[in-house]
PDB file of C-alpha atoms in Angstrom:
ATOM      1  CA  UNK F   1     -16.623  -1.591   2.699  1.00 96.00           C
ATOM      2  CA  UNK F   2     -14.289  -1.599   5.827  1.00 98.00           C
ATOM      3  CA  UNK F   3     -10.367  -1.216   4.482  1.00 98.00           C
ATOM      4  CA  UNK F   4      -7.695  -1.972   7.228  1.00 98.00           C
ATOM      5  CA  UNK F   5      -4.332   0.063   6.039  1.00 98.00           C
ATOM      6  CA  UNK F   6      -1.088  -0.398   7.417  1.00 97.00           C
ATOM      7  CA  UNK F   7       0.857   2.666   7.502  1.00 96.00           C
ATOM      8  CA  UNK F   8      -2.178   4.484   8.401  1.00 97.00           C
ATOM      9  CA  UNK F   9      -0.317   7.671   9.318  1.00 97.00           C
ATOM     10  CA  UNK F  10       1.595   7.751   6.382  1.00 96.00           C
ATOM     11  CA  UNK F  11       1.307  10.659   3.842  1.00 96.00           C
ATOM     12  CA  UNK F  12      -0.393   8.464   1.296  1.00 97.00           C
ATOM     13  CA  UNK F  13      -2.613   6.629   3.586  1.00 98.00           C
ATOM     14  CA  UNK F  14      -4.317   9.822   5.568  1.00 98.00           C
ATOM     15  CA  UNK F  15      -5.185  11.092   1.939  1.00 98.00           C
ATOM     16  CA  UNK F  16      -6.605   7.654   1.131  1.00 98.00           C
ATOM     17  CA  UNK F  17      -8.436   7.524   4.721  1.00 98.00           C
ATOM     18  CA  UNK F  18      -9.897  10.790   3.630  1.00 98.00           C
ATOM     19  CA  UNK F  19     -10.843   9.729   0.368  1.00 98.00           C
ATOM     20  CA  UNK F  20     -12.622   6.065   1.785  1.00 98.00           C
ATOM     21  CA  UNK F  21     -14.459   8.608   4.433  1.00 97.00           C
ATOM     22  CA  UNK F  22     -15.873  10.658   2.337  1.00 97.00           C
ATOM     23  CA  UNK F  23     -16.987   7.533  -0.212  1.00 96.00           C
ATOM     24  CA  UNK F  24     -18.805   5.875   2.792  1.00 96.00           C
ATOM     25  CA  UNK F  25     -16.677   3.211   3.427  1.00 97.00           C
ATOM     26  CA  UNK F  26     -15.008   2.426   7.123  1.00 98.00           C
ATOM     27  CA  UNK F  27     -11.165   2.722   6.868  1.00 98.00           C
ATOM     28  CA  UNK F  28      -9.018   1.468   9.636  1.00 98.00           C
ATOM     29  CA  UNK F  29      -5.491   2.629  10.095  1.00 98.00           C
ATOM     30  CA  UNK F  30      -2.690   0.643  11.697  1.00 98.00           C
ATOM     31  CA  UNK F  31      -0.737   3.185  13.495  1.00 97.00           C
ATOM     32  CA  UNK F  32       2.634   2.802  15.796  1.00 93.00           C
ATOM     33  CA  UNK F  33       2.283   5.746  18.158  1.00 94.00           C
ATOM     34  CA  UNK F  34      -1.138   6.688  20.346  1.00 97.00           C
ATOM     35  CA  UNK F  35      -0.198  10.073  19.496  1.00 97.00           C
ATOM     36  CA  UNK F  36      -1.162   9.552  15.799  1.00 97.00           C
ATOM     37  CA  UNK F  37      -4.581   8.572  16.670  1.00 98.00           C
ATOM     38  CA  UNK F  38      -6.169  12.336  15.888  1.00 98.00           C
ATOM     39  CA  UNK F  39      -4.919  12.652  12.781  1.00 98.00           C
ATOM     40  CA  UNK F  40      -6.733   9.145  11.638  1.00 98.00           C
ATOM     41  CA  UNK F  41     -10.002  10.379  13.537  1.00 98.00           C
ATOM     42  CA  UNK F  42      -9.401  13.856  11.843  1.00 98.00           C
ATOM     43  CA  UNK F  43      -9.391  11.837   8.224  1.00 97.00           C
ATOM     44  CA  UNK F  44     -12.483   9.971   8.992  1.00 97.00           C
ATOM     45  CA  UNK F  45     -10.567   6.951  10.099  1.00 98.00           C
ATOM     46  CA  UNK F  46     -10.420   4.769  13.146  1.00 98.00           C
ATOM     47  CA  UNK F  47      -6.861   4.099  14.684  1.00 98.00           C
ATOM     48  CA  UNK F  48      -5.878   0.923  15.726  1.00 98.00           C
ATOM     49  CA  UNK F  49      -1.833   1.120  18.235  1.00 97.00           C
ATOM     50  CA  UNK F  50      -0.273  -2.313  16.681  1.00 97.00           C
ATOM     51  CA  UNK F  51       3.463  -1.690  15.427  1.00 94.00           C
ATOM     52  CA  UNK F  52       3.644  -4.322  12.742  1.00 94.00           C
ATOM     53  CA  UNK F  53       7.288  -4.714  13.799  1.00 91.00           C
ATOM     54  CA  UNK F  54       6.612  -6.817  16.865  1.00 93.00           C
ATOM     55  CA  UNK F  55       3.105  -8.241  16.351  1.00 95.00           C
ATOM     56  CA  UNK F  56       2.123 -11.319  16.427  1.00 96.00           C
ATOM     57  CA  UNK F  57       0.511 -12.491  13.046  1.00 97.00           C
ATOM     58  CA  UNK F  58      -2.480 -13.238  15.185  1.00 97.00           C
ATOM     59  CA  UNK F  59      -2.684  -9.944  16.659  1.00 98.00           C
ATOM     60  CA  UNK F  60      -3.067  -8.735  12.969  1.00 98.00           C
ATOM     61  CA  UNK F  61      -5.784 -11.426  11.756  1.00 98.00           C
ATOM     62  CA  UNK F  62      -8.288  -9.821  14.541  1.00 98.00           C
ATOM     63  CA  UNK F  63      -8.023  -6.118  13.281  1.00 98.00           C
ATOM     64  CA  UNK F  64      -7.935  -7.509   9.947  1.00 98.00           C
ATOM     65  CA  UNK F  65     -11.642  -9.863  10.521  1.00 97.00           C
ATOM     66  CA  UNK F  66     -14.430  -8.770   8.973  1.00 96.00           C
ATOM     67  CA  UNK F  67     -12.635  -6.504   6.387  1.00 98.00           C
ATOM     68  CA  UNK F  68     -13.395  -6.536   2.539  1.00 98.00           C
ATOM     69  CA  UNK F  69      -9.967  -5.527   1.594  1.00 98.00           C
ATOM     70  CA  UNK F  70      -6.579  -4.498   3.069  1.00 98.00           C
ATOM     71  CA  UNK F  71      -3.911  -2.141   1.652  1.00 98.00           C
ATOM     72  CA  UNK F  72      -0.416  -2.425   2.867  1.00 97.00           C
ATOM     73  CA  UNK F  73       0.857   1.820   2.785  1.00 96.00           C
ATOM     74  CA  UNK F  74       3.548   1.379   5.361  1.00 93.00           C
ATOM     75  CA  UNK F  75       7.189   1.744   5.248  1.00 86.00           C
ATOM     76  CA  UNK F  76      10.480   2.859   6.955  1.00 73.00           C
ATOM     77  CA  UNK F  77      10.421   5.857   5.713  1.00 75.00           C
ATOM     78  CA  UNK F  78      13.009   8.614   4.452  1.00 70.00           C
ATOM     79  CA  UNK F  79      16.170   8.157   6.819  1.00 70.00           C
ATOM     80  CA  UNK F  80      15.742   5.137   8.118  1.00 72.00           C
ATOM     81  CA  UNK F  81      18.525   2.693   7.886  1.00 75.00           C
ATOM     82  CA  UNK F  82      18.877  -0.884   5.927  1.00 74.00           C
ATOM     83  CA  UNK F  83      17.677  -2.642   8.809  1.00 78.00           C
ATOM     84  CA  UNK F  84      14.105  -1.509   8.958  1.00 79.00           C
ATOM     85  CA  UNK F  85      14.148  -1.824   5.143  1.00 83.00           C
ATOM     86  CA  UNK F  86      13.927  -5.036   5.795  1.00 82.00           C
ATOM     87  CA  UNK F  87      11.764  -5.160   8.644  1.00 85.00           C
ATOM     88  CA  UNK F  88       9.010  -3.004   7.690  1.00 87.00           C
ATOM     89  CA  UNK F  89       9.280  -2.719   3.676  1.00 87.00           C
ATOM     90  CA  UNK F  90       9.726  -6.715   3.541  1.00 92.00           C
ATOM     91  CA  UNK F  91       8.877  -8.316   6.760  1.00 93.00           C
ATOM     92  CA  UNK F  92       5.635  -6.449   7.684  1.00 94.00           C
ATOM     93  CA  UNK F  93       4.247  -6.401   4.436  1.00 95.00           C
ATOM     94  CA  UNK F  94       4.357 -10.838   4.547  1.00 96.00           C
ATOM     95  CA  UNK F  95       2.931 -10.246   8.014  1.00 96.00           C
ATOM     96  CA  UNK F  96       0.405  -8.167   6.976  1.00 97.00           C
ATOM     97  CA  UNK F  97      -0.461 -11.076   3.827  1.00 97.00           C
ATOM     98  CA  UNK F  98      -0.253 -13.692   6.391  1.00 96.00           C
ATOM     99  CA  UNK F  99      -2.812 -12.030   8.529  1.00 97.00           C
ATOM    100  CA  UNK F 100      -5.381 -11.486   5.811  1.00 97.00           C
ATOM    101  CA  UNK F 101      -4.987 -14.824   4.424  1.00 97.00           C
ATOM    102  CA  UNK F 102      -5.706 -16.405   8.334  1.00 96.00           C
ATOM    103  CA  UNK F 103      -8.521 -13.811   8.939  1.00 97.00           C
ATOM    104  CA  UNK F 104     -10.265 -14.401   5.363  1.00 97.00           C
ATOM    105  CA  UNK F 105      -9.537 -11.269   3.654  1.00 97.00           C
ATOM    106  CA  UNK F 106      -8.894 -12.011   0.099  1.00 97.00           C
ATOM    107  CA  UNK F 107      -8.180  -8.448  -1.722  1.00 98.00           C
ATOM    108  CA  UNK F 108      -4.840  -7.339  -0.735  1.00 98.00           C
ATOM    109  CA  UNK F 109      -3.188  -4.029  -2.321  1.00 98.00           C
ATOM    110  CA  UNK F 110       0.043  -2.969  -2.129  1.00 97.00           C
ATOM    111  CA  UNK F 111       1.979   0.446  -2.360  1.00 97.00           C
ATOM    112  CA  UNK F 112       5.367  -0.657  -3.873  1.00 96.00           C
ATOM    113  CA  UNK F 113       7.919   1.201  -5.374  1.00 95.00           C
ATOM    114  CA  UNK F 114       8.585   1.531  -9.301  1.00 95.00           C
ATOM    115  CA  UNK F 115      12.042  -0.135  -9.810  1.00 93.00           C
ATOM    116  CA  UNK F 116      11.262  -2.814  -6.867  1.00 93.00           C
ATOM    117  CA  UNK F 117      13.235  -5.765  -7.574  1.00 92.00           C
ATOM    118  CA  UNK F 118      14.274  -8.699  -5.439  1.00 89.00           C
ATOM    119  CA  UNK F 119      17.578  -9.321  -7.243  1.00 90.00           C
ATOM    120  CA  UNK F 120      18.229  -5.411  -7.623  1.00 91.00           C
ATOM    121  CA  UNK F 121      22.110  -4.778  -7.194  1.00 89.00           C
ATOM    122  CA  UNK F 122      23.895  -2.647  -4.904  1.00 90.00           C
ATOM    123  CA  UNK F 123      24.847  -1.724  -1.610  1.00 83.00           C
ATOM    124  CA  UNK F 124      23.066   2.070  -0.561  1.00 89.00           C
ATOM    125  CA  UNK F 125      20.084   1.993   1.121  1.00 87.00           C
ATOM    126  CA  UNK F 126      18.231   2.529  -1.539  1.00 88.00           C
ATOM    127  CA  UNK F 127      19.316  -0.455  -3.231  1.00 91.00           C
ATOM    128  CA  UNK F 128      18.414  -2.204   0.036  1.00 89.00           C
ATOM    129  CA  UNK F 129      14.513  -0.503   0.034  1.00 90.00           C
ATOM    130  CA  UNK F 130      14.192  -1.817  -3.878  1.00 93.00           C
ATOM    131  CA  UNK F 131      15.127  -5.391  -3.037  1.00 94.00           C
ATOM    132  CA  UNK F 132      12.693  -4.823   0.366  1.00 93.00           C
ATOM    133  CA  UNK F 133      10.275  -3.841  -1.808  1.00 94.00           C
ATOM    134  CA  UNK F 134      10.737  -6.446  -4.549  1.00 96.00           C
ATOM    135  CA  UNK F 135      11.151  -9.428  -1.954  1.00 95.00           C
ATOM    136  CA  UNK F 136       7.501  -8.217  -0.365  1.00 96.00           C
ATOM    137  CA  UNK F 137       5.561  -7.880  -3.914  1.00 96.00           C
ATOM    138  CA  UNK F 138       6.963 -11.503  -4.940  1.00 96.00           C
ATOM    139  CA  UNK F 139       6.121 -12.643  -1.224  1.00 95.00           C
ATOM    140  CA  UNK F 140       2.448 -11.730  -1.903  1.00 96.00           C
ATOM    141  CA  UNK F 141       2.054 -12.468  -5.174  1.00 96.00           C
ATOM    142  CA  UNK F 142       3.047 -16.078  -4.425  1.00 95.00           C
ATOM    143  CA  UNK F 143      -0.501 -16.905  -2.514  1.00 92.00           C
ATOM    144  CA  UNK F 144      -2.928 -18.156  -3.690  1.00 90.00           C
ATOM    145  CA  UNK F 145      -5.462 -17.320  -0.724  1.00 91.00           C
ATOM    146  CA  UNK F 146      -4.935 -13.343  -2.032  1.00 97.00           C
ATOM    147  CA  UNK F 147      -6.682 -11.394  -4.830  1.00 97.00           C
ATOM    148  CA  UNK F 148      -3.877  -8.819  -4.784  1.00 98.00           C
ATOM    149  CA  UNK F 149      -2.704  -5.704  -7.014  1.00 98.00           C
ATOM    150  CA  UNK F 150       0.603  -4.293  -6.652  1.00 98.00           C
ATOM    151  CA  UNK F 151       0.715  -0.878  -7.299  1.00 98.00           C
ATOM    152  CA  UNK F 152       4.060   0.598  -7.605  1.00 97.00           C
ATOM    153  CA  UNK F 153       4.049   4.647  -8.064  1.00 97.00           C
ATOM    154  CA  UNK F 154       6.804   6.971 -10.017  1.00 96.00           C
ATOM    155  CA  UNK F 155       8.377  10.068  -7.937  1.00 96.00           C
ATOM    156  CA  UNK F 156       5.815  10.817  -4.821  1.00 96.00           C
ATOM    157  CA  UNK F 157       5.497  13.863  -4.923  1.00 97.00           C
ATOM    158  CA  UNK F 158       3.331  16.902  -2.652  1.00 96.00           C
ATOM    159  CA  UNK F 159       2.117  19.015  -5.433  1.00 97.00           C
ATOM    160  CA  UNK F 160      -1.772  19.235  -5.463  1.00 97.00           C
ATOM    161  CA  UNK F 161      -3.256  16.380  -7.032  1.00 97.00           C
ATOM    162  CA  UNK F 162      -4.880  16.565 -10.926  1.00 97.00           C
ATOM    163  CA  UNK F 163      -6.821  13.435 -10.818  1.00 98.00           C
ATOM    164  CA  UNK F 164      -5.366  12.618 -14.307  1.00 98.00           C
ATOM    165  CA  UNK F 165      -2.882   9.575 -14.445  1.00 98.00           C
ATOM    166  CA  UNK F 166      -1.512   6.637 -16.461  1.00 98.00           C
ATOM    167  CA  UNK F 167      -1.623   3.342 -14.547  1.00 98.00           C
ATOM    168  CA  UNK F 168      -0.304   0.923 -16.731  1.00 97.00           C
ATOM    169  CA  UNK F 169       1.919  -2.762 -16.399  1.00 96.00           C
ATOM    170  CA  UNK F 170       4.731  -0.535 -17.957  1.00 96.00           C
ATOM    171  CA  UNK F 171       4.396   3.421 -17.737  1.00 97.00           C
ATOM    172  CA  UNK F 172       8.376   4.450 -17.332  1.00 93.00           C
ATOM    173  CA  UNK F 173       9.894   6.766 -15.072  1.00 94.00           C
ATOM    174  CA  UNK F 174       7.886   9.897 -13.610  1.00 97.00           C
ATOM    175  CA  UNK F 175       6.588  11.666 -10.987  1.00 98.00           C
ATOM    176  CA  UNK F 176       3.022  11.378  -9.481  1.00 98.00           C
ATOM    177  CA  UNK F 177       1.229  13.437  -6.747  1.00 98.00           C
ATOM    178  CA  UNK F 178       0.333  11.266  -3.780  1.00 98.00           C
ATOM    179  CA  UNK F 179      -2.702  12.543  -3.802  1.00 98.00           C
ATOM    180  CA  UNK F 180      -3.221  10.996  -7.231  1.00 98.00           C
ATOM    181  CA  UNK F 181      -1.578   7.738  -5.949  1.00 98.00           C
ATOM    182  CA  UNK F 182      -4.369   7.619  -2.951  1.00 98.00           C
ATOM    183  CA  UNK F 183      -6.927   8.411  -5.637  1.00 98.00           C
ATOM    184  CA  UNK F 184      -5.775   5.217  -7.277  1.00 98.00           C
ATOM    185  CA  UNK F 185      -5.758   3.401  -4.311  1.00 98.00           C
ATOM    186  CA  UNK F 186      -9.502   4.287  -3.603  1.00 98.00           C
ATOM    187  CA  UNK F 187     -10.583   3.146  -7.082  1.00 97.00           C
ATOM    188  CA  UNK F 188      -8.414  -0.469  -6.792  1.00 97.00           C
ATOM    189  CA  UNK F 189      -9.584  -1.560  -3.453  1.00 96.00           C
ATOM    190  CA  UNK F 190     -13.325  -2.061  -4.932  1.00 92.00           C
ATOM    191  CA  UNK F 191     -11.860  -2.904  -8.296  1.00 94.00           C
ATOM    192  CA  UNK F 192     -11.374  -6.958  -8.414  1.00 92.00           C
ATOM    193  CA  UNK F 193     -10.928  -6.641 -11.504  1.00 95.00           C
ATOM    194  CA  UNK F 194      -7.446  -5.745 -11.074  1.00 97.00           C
ATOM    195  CA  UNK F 195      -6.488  -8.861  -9.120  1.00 97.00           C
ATOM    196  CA  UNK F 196      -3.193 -10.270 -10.494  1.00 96.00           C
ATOM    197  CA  UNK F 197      -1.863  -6.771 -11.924  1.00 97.00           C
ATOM    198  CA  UNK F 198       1.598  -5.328 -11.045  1.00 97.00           C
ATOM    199  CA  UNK F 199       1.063  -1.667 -12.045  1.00 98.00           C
ATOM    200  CA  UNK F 200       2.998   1.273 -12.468  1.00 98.00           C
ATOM    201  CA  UNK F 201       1.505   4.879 -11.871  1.00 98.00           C
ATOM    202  CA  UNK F 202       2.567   8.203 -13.047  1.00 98.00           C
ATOM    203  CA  UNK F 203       0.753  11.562 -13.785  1.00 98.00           C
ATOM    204  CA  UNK F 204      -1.095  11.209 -17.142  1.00 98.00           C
ATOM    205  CA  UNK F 205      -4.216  12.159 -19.379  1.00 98.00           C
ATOM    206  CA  UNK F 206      -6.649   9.527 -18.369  1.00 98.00           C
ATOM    207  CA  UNK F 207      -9.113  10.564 -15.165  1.00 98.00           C
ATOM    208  CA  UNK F 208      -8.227   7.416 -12.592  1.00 98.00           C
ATOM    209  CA  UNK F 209     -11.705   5.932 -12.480  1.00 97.00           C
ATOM    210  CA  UNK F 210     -10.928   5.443 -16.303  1.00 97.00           C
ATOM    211  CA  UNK F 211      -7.648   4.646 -15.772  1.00 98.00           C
ATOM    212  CA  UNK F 212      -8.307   2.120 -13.057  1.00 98.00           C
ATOM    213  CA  UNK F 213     -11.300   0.788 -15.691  1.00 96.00           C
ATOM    214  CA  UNK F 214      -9.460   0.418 -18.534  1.00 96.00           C
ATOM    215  CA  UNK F 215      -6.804  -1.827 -16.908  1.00 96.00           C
ATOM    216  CA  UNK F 216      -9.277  -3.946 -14.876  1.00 93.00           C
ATOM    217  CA  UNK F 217     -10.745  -4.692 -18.426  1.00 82.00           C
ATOM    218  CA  UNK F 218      -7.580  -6.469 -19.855  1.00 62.00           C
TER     219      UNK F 218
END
């Protein structure tokens, strides 16, 4: 398969570059800065310079033609202020649908946030990154054209993955390794079966290929 990420130099998406490599499959990462290029060739991936911030949704469709999925991994980031919540977290995630809806590409995954909600209250940034994040699931899950999952992780966090999870529509609050997310995100992209879910991931019990199984099935 070849899997176009956005966010390719994100902490989640050079594990899940890594991951795609090693499974065979061609991953291509979306990257803002030239100087991030190494790290994607490092992972096994091939960089693509388009900031999703000022491209054109055209300019998207061609790296996206030809793909079997796309996976939306990008996002302000820690520090950032409202504004780019809303830019990246919201606006370049309906880009990013737009483009694989005009260049053909029907799966469409996307790393959310647990607690992303459009009509989520308050005034930090925080707040501002949940309704981002809630605004950009409903956004894609409104099409049609899109056989998209929404996955939306617990607490990232850096501790060394265990490859043992719960992925469920409703798993409450927890923390969960990215490497575990990326993992997950491996298993979903070839996993139709998912299509339509909204799913929250924590650690768990279950091995992922299970996990990622056992939801596809109901």
């Amino acid at each position: 398969m070849r899997i176009v990420i956005a966010g390719g130099h994100g902490r989640i998406a050079l594990r899940l570059e890594r991951l795609l490599s090693a499974g065979g499959h061609e991953a291509v990462g979306l990257i803002r800065r030239p100087e991030q290029a190494e790290d994607l060739r490092a992972a096994g991936a091939e960089p693509v310079v388009l900031d999703l911030e000022s491209a054109s949704v055209e300019e998207v469709a061609e790296v996206l033609r030809g793909a079997d999925a796309a996976v939306f991994a990008a996002g302000a980031g820690p520090g950032s202020g409202a504004a780019r919540k809303d830019t990246v977290d919201r606006g370049a995630a309906v880009l990013f649908a737009d483009a694989a809806e005009r260049a053909g590409v029907r799966r469409f995954v996307v790393v959310s946030s647990m607690g992303a909600d459009a009509r989520h209250t308050g005034d930090d940034v925080f707040d501002v990154y949940l309704r981002a994040k809630g605004a950009a699931d409903d956004a894609v899950r409104s099409r049609p054209g899109l056989e998209w999952t929404v996955l939306r992780p617990g607490m990232l966090t850096d501790d060394a993955g265990t490859g043992l999870v719960r992925l469920e529509a409703r798993t409450g609050r927890g923390p969960v390794p990215r490497d575990d997310v990326a993992a997950v995100l491996a298993e979903l992209v070839d996993s139709p079966g998912t299509a339509g879910l909204t799913l929250e991931l924590v650690s768990g019990s279950i091995p992922v290929a299970v996990a990622v199984t056992d939801v596809a099935g109901n």
